[in-house]
Tab-separated table of C-alpha atoms (C1' of nucleotides) in Angstrom:
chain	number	residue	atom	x	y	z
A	297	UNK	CA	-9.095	9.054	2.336
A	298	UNK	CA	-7.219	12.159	2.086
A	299	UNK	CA	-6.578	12.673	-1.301
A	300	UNK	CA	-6.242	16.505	-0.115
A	301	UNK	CA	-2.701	16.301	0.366
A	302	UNK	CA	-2.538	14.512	-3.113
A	303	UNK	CA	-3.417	17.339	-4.851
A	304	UNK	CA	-0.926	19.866	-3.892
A	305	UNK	CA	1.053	21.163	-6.855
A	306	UNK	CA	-0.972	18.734	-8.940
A	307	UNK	CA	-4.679	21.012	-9.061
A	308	UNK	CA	-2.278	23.111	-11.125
A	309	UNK	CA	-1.418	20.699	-14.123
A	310	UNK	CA	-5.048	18.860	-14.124
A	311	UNK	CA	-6.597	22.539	-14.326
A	312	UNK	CA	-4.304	23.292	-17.116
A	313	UNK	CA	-5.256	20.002	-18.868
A	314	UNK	CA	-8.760	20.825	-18.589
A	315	UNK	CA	-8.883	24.369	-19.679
A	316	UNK	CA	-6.813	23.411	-22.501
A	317	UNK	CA	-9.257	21.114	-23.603
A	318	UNK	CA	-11.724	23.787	-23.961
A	319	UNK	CA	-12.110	26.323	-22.615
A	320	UNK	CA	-14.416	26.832	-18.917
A	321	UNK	CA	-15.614	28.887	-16.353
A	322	UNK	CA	-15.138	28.049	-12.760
A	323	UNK	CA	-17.675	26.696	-11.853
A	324	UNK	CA	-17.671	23.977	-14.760
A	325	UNK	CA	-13.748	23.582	-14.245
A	326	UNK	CA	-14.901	21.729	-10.775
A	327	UNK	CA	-17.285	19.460	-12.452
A	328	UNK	CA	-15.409	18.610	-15.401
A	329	UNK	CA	-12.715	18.246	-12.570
A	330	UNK	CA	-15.092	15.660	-10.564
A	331	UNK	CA	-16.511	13.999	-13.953
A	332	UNK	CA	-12.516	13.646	-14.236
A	333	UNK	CA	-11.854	11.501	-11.509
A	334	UNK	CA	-11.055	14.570	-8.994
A	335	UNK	CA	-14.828	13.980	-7.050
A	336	UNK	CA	-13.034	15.511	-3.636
A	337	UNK	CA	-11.945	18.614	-5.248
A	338	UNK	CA	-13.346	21.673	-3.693
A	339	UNK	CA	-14.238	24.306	-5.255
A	340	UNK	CA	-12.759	27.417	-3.638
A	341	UNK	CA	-9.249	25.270	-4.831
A	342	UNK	CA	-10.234	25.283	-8.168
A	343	UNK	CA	-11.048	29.341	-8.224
A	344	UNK	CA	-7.980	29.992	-6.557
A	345	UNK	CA	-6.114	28.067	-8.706
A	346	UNK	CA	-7.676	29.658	-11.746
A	347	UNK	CA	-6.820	32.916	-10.457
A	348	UNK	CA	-3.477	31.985	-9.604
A	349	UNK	CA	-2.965	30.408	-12.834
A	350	UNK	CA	-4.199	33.915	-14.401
A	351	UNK	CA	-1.795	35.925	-12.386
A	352	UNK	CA	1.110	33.979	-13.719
A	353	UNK	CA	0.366	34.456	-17.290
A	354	UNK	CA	-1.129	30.543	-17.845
A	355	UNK	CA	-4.462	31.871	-18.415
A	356	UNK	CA	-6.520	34.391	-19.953
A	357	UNK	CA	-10.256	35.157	-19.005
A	358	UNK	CA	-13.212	36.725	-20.853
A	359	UNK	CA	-16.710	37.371	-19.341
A	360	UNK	CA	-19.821	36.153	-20.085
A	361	UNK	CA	-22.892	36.690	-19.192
A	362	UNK	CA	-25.376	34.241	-18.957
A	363	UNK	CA	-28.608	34.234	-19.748
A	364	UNK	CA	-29.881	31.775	-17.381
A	365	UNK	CA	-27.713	32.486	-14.125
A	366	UNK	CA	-24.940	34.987	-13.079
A	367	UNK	CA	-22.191	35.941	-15.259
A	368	UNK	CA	-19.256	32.898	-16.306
A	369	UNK	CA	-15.686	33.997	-16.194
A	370	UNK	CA	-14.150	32.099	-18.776
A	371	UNK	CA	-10.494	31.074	-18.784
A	372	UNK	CA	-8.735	29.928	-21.631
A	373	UNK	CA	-5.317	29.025	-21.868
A	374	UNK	CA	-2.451	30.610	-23.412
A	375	UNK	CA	0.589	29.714	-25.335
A	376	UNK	CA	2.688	29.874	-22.110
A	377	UNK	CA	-0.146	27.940	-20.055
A	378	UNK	CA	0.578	25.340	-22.675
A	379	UNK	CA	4.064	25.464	-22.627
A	380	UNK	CA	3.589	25.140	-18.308
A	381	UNK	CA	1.216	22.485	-18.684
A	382	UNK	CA	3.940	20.127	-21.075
A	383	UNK	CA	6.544	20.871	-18.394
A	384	UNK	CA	4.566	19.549	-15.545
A	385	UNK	CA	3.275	16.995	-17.406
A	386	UNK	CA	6.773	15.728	-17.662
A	387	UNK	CA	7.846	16.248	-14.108
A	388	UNK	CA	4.581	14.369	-13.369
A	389	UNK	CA	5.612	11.474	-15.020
A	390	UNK	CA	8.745	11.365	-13.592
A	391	UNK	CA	7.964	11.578	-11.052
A	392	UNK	CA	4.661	8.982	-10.924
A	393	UNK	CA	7.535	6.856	-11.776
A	394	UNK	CA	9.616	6.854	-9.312
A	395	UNK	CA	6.634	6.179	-6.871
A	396	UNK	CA	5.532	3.708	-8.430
A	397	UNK	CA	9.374	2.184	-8.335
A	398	UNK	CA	9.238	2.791	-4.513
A	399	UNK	CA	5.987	1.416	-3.996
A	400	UNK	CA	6.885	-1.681	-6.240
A	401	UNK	CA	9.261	-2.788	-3.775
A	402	UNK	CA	7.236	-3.626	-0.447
A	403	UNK	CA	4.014	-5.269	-1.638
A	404	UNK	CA	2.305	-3.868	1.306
A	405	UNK	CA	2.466	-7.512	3.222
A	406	UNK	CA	4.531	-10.004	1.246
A	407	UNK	CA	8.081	-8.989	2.044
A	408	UNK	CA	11.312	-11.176	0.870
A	409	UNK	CA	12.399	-12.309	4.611
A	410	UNK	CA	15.610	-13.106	3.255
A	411	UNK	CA	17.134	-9.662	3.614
A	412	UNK	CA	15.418	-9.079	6.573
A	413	UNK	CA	17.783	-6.739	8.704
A	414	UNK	CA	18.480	-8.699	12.197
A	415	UNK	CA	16.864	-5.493	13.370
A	416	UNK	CA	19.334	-5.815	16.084
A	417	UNK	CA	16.410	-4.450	18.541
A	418	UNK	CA	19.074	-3.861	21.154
A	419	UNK	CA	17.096	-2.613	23.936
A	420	UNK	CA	17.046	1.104	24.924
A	421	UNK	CA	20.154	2.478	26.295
B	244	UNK	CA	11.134	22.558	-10.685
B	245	UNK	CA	9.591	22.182	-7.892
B	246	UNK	CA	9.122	19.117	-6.944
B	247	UNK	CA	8.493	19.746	-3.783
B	248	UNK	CA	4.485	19.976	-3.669
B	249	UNK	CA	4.047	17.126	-5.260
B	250	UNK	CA	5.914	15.416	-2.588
B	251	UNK	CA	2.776	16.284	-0.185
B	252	UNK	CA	1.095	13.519	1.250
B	253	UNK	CA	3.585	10.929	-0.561
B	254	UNK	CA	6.120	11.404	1.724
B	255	UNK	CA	4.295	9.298	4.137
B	256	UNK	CA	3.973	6.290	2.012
B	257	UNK	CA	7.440	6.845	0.487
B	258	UNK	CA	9.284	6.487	3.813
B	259	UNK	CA	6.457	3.572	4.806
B	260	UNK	CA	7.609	1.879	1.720
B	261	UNK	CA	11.404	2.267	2.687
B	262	UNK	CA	11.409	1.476	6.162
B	263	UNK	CA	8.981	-1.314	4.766
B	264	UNK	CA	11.747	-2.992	3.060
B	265	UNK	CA	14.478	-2.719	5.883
B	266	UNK	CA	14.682	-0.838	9.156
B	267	UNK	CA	16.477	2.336	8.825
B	268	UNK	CA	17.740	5.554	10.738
B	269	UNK	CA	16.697	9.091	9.862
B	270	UNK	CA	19.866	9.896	7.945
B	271	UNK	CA	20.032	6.465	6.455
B	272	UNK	CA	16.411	6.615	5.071
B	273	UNK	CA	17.079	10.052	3.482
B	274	UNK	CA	19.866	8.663	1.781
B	275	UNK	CA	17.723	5.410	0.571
B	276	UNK	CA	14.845	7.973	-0.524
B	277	UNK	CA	17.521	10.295	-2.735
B	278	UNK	CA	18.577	7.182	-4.383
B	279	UNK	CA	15.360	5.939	-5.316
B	280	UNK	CA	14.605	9.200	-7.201
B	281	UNK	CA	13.400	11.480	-4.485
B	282	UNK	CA	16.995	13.521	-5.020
B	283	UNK	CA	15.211	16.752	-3.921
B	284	UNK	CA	13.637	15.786	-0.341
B	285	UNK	CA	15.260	17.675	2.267
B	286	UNK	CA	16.282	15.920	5.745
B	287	UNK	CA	14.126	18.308	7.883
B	288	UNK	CA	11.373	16.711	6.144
B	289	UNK	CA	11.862	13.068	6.390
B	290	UNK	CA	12.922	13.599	10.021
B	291	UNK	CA	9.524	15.142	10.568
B	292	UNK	CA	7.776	12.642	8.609
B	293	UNK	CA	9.688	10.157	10.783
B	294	UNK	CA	8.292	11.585	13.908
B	295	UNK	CA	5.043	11.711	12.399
B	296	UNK	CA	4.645	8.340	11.604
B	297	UNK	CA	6.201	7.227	15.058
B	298	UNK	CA	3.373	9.385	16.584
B	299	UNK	CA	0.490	8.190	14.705
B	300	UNK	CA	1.467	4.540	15.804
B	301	UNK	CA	2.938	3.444	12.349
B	302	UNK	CA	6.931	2.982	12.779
B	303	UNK	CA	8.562	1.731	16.016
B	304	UNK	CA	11.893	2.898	17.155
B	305	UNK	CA	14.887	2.309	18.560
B	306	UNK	CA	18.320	3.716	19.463
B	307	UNK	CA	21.667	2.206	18.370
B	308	UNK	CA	24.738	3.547	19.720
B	309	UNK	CA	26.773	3.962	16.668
B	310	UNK	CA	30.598	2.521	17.176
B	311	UNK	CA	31.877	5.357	14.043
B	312	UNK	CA	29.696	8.064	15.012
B	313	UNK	CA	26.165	9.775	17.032
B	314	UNK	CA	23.402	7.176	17.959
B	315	UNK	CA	21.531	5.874	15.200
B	316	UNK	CA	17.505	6.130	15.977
B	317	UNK	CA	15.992	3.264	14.284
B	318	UNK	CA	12.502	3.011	12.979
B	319	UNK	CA	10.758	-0.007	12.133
B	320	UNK	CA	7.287	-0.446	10.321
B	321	UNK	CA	4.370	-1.729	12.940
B	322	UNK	CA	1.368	-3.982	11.849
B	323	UNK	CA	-0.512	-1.021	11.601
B	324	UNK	CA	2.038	0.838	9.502
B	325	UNK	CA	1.848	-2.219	7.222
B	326	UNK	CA	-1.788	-1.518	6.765
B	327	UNK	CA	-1.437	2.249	5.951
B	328	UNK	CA	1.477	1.620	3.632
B	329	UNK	CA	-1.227	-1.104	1.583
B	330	UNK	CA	-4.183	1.548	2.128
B	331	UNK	CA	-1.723	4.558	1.170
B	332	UNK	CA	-0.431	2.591	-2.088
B	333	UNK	CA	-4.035	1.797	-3.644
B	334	UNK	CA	-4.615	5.074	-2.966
B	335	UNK	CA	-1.854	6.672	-4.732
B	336	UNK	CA	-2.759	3.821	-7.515
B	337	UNK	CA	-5.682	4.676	-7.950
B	338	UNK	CA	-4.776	9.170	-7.938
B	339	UNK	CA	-1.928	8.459	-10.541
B	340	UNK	CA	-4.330	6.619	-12.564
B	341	UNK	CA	-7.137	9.689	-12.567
B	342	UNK	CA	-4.539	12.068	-13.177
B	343	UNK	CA	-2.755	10.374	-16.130
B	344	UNK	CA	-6.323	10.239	-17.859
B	345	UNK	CA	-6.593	13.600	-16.788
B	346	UNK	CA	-3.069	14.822	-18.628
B	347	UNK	CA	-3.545	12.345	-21.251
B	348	UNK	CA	-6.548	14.397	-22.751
B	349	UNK	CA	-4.151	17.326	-23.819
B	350	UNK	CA	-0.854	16.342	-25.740
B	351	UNK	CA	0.140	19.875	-24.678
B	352	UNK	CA	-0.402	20.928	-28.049
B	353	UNK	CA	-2.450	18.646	-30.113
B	354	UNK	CA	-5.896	19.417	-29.076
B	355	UNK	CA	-8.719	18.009	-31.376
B	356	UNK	CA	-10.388	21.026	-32.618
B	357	UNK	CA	-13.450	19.209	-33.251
B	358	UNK	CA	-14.824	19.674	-29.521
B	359	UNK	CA	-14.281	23.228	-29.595
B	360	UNK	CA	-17.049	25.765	-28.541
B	361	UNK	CA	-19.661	24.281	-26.810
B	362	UNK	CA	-19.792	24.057	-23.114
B	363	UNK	CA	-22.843	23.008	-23.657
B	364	UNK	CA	-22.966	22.316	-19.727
B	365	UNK	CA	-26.656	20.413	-20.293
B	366	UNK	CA	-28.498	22.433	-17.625
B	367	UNK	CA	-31.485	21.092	-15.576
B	368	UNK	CA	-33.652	22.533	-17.511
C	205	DG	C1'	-44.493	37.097	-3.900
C	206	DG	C1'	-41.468	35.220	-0.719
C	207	DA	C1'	-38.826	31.062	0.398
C	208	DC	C1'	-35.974	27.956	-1.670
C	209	DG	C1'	-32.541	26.213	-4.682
C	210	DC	C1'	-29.194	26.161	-8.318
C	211	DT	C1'	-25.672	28.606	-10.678
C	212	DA	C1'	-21.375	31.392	-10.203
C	213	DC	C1'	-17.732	33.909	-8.121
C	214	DT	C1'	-14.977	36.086	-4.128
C	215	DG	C1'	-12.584	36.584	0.274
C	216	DC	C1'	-11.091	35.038	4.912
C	217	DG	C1'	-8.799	32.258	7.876
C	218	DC	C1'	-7.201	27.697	9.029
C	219	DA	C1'	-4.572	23.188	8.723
C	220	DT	C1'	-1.116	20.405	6.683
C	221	DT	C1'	3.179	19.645	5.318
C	222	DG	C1'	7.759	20.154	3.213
C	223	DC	C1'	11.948	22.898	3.841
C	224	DG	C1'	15.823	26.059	5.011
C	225	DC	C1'	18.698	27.080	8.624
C	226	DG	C1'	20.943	26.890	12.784
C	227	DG	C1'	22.376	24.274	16.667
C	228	DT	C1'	24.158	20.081	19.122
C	229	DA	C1'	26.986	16.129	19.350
C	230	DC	C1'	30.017	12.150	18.164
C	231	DC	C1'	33.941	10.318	15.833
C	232	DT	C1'	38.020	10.142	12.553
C	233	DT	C1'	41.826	12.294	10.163
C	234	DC	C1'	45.373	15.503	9.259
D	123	DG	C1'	42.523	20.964	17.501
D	124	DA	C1'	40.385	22.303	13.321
D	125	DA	C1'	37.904	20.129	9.655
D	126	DG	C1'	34.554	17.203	7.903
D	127	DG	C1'	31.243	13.552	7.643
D	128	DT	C1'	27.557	11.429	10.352
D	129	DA	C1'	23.161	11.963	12.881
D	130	DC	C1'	19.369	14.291	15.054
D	131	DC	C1'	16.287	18.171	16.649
D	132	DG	C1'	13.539	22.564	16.731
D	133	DC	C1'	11.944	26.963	14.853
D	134	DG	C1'	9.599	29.559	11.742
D	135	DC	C1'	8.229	30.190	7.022
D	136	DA	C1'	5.809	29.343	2.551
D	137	DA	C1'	2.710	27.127	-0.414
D	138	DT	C1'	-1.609	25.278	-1.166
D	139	DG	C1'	-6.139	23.070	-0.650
D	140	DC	C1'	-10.493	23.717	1.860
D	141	DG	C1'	-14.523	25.017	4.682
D	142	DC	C1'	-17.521	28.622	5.197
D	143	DA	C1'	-19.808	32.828	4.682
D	144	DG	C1'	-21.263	36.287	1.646
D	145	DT	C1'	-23.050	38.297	-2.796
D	146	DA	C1'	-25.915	37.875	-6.793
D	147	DG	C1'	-28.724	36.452	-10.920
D	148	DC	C1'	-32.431	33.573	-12.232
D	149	DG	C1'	-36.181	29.957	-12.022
D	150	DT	C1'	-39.605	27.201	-9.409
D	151	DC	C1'	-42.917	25.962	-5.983
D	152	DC	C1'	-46.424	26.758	-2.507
DNA sequence: GGACGCTACTGCGCATTGCGCGGTACCTTC
DNA sequence: GAAGGTACCGCGCAATGCGCAGTAGCGTCC
């Protein structure tokens, strides 16, 4: 449902990955983006992430205009953008994995009664 | 770094998952999080999330007077809380999945020239 | 040719959520 | 009785994603 939340400190790394790809322009950021998996994304994220990204040094950005439409904005990423991007790759990883150790241990419904806690339940006092 | 955005929206299912496995107190469950790999989450946090949960009908509670210390405010998973934690856990599946296609595109540095250039974007036209 | 629609980017303000910090309180130990 | 670990709460802040409105170029349809 709310993948919003999801993305926090994550548009940053899967922008990254995309740009460094090839480069884009905004607006094709978000639909690669979508195409990507990332369908909720909006789009005033992505071009404030972009921008963002720029301001710290991840990006550069060249203009181009179009011939059928308005200008693109181009970003394209630099050698410290790549450098950020294998960092939080990492830390991603790491930290998918623990997750997915936490997650692994209550199968949602199928619990191990045995070292169920005699939740002592004492009543309120 | 900072871990900490990436903990957005996770630390819902994270303490599910815990309190999932075995009844627990706010201090207790910080401690079981840390362990688990989640070294960085602060207490104000889980104590919030805690609340949170309680509010939105997910966790039960209940207050044990603590013989070697304060009261101990235990929270329990309900039915309902059951059912988010399964709902919460496909989702997360199925976001850690997008996003490791997403970051397994770029190796951080090898980046098959081939595709370069093109943004061919196929217009409606 | 004016309305409409798609492309493309920007800025504003809001909502969520994690966190630091300070405060309260209980209990044990020196 | 001061110190320290346990245990919880509330306040206010910061980061970030998003909806929405606005601007603008260009093509299409009636």
């Amino acid at each position: 449902m709310d993948t919003t939340q999801l993305l926090k400190g994550v548009l940053d790394v899967a922008v990254l990955a995309v740009v460094a790809q090839e480069d884009g322009y905004g607006y094709d950021v978000v639909r690669r983006l979508r195409a990507a998996g990332l369908e909720d994304v909006g789009d005033a994220s992505v071009y404030g992430t972009l921008r963002r990204l720029y301001a710290g040094g991840s990006l550069t950005s060249y203009v181009v205009p179009s011939d059928e439409g308005p200008h693109r904005k181009y970003y394209g990423i630099t050698p410290l953008g790549r450098q950020e991007l294998g960092e939080q790759r990492q830390t991603w990883a790491a930290f998918a994995d623990t997750m997915s150790g936490l997650l692994a241990g209550s199968t949602g419904n199928t619990v191990p009664l045995e070292r169920r806690r005699r939740t002592g339940s004492e009543g309120t006092r």
